[in-house]
Short mmCIF file of C-alpha atoms in Angstrom, two decimals:
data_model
loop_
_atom_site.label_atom_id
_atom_site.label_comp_id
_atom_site.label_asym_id
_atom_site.label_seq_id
_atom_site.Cartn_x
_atom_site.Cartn_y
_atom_site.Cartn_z
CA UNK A 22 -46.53 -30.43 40.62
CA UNK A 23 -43.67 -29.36 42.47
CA UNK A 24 -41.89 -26.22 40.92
CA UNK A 25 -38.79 -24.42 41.94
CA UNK A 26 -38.57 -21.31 39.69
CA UNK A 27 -35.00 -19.56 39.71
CA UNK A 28 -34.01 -15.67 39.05
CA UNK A 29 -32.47 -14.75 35.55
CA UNK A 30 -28.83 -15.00 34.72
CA UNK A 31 -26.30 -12.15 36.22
CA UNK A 32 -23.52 -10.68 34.99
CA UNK A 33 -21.15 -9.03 38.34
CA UNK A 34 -18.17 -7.34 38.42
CA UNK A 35 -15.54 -8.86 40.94
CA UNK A 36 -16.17 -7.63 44.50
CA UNK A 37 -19.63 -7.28 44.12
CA UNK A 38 -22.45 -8.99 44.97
CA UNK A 39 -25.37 -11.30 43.96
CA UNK A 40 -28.61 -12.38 45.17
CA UNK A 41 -30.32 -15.51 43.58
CA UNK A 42 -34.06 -16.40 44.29
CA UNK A 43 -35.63 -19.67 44.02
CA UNK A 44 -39.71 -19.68 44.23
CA UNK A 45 -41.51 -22.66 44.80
CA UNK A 46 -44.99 -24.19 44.25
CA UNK A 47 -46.94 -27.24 44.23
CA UNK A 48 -45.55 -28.08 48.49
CA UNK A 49 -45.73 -26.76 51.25
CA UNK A 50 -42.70 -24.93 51.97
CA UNK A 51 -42.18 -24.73 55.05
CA UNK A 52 -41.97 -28.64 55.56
CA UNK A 53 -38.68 -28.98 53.86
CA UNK A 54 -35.46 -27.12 53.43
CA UNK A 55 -33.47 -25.90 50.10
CA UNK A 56 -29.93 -26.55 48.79
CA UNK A 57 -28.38 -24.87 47.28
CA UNK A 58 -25.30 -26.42 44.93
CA UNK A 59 -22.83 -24.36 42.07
CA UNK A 60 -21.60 -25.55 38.75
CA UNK A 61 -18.81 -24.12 37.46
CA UNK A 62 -18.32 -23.96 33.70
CA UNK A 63 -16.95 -27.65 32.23
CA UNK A 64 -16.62 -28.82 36.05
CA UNK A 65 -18.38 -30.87 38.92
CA UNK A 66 -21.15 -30.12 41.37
CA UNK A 67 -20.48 -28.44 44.65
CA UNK A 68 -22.11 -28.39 48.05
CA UNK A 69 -22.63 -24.58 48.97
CA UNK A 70 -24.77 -24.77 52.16
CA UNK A 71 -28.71 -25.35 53.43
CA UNK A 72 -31.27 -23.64 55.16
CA UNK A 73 -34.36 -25.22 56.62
CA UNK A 74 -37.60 -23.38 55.49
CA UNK A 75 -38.96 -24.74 58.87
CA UNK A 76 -37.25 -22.41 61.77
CA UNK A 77 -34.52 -20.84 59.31
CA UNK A 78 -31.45 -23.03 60.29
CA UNK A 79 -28.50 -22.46 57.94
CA UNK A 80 -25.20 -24.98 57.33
CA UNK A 81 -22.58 -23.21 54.81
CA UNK A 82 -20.07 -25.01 53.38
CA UNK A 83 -16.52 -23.98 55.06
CA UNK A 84 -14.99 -22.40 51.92
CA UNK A 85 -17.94 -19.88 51.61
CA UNK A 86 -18.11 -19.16 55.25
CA UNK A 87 -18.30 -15.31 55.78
CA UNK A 88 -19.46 -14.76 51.76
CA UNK A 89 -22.86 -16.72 51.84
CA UNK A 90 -26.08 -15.58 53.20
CA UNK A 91 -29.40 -17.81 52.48
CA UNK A 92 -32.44 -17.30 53.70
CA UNK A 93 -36.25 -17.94 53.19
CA UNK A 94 -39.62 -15.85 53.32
CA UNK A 95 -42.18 -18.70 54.17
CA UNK A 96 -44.56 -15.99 52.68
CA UNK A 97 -44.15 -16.41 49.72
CA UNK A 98 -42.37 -19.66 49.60
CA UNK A 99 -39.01 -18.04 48.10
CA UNK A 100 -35.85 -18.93 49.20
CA UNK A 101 -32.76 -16.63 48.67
CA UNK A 102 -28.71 -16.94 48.15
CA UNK A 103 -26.55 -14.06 48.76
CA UNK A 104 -22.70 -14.24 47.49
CA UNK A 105 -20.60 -11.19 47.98
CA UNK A 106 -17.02 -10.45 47.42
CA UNK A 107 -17.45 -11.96 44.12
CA UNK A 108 -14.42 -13.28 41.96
CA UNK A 109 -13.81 -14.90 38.54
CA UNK A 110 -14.14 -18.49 40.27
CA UNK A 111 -17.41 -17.61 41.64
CA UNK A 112 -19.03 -17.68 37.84
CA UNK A 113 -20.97 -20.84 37.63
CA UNK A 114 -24.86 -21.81 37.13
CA UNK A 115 -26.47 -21.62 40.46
CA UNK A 116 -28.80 -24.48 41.35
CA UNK A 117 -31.90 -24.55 44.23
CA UNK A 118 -32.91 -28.21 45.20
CA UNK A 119 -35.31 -29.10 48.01
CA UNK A 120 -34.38 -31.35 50.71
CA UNK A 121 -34.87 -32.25 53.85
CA UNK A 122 -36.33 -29.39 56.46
CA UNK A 123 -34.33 -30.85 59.30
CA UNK A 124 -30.74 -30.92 57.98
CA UNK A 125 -28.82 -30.96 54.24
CA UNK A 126 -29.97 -34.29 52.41
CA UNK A 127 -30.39 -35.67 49.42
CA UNK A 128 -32.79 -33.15 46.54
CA UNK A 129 -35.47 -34.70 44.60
CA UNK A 130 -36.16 -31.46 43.15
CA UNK A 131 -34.43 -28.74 40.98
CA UNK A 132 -34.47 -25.14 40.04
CA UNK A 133 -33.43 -24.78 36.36
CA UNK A 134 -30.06 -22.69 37.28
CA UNK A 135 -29.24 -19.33 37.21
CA UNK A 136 -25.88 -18.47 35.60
CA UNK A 137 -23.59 -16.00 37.34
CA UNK A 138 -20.43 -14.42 35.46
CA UNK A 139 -17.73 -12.30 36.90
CA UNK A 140 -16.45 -10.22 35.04
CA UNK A 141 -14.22 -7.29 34.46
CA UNK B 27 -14.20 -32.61 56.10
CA UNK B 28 -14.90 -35.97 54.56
CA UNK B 29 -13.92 -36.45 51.00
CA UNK B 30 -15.71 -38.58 48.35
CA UNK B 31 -13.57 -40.15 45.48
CA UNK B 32 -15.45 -41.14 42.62
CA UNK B 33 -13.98 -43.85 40.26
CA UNK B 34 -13.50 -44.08 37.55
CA UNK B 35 -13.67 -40.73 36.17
CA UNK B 36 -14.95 -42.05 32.74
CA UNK B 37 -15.95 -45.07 31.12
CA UNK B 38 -16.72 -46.00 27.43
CA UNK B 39 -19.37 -49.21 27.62
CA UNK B 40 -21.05 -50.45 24.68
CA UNK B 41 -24.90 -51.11 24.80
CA UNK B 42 -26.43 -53.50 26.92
CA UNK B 43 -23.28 -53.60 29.06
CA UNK B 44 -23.41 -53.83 32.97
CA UNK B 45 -21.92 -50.65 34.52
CA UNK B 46 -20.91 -50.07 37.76
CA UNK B 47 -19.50 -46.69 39.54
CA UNK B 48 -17.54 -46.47 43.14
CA UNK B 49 -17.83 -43.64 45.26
CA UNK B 50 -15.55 -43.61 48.66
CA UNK B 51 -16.19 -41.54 51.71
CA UNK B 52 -12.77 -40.77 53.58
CA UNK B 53 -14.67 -41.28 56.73
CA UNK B 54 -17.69 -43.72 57.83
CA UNK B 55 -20.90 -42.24 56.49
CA UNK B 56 -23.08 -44.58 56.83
CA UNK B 57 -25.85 -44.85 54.49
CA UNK B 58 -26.14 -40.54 53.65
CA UNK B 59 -25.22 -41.36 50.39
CA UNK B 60 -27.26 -40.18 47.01
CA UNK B 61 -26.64 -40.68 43.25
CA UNK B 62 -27.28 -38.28 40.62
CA UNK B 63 -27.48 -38.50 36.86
CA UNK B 64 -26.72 -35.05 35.10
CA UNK B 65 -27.08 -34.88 30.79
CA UNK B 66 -25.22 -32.49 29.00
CA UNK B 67 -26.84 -28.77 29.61
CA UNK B 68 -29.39 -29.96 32.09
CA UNK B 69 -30.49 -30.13 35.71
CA UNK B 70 -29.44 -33.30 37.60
CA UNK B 71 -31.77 -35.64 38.36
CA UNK B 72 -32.06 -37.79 41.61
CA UNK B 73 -31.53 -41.83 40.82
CA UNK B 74 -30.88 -43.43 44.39
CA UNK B 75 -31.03 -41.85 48.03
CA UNK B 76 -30.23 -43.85 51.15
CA UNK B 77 -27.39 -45.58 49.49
CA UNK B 78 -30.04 -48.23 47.68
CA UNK B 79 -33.22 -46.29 47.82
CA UNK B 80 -34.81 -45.91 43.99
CA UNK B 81 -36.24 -43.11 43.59
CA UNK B 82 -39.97 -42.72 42.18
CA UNK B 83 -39.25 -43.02 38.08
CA UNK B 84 -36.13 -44.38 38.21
CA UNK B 85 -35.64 -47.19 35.79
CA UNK B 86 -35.14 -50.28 37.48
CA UNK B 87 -31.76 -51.06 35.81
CA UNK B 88 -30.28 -48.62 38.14
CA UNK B 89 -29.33 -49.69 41.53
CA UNK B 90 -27.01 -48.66 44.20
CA UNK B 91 -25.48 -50.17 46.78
CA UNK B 92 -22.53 -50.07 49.78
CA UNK B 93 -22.75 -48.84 53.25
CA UNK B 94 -19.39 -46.58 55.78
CA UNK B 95 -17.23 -45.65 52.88
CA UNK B 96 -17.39 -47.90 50.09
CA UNK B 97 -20.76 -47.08 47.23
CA UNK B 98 -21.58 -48.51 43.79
CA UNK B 99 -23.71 -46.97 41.37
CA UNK B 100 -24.79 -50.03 38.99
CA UNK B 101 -26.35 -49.97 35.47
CA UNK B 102 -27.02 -53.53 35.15
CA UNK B 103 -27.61 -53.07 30.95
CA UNK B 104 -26.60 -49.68 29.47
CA UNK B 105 -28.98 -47.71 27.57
CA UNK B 106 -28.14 -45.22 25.16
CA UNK B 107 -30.16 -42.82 27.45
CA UNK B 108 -27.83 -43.40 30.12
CA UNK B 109 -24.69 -41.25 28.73
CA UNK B 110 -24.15 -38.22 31.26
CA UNK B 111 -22.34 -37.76 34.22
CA UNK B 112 -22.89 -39.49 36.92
CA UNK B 113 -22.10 -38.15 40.88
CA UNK B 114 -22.74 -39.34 44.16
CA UNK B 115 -23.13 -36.93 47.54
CA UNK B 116 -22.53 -37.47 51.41
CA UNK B 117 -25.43 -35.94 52.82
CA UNK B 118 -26.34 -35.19 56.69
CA UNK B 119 -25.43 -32.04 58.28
CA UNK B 120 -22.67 -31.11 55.48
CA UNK B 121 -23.08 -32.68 51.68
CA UNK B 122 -20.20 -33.03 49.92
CA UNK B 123 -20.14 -34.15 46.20
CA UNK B 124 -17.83 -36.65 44.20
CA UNK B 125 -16.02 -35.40 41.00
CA UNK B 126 -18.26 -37.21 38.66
CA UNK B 127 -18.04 -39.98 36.37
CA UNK B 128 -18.84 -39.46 33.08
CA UNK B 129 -20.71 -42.64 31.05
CA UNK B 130 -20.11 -42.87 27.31
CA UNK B 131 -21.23 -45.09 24.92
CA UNK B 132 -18.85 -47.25 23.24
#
């Protein structure tokens, strides 16, 4: 069955960074892409950017531009999220979600979140 | 950047009741348009892709439908199961999510 297995929770102080992995199983990998979406505490979902698993193509959602770096080792099917310059509005569960390979779409599956605090 | 307005942002329905959610895209989108379902303290869950597509599982009292900028989410006869938040997302090249409505029982 497909599986997308997140890191453990993180606790950052601002300006720092973070990397969150997301391991999947039970697909082949490199036939779809990952999203990768942010919940802040009490609030909505939100759109942080995609990278095929396929030939490594990225999309980043404007307001992250220049503080997001994902990427993907096909050999071990693991996808990775990078956030740096952290600040107190950047503390939110983390979510992985496959999609399509070819361009952001909608995710059929999730990882089960990895919280990120920032904090002083 | 296309925006997507979700309405309402809550809604109290008693049992049995048919439900229905908007979503609208600021721009033409045309069908790139999902539905999720997210319960308190868990994952969300896909319910509809393609703007009407059902997704495998889905109970068959959910349906979506709409096609440019104007989406429904429908829940033709509310189940207690149903209460959670409900959001849609543009998808194609950059996703964008609505606020989220959130379904209560009555």
């Amino acid at each position: 069955q497909v599986q997308l297995v997140q890191s453990g929770a993180e606790v950052r102080k601002p300006g720092a960074s973070v990397n969150v992995s997301c391991k999947a199983s039970g697909y082949t990998f490199n036939t779809y892409g990952i999203n990768w979406v942010r919940q802040a505490p009490g609030q909505g979902l939100e759109w942080m950017g995609w990278i095929s698993a396929y030939n490594g193509n990225t999309n980043y959602a404007q307001k992250l531009q220049g503080r997001v770096t994902m990427s993907t080792d096909t050999s071990t099917g693991t996808a990775y999220m990078e956030v740096r310059s952290l600040r107190s509005d950047d503390t939110a569960v983390y979510y992985c979600a496959r999609t399509n390979y070819y361009s952001s779409g909608s995710s059929d599956y999730w990882g089960q979140g990895t919280l990120v605090t920032v904090s002083s | 950047d296309i925006q997507m307005t979700q309405s309402p942002p809550s809604l109290s329905a008693s049992v049995g009741d048919r439900v229905t959610i908007t979503c609208r895209a600021s721009q033409g989108i045309s069908n790139y348009l999902a539905w999720y379902q997210q319960k308190p303290g868990k994952v969300p869950r896909l319910l509809i892709y393609a703007a009407y597509t059902l997704q495998s599982g889905v109970p068959s009292r959910f349906s979506g439908s709409g096609s440019g900028t104007e989406f429904t989410l429908t829940i033709s006869s509310l189940q207690p199961e149903d209460v959670a938040t409900y959001y849609c997302q543009k998808y194609n090249s950059v996703s964008v999510f609505g606020q989220g409505t959130k379904v209560e029982i009555k």
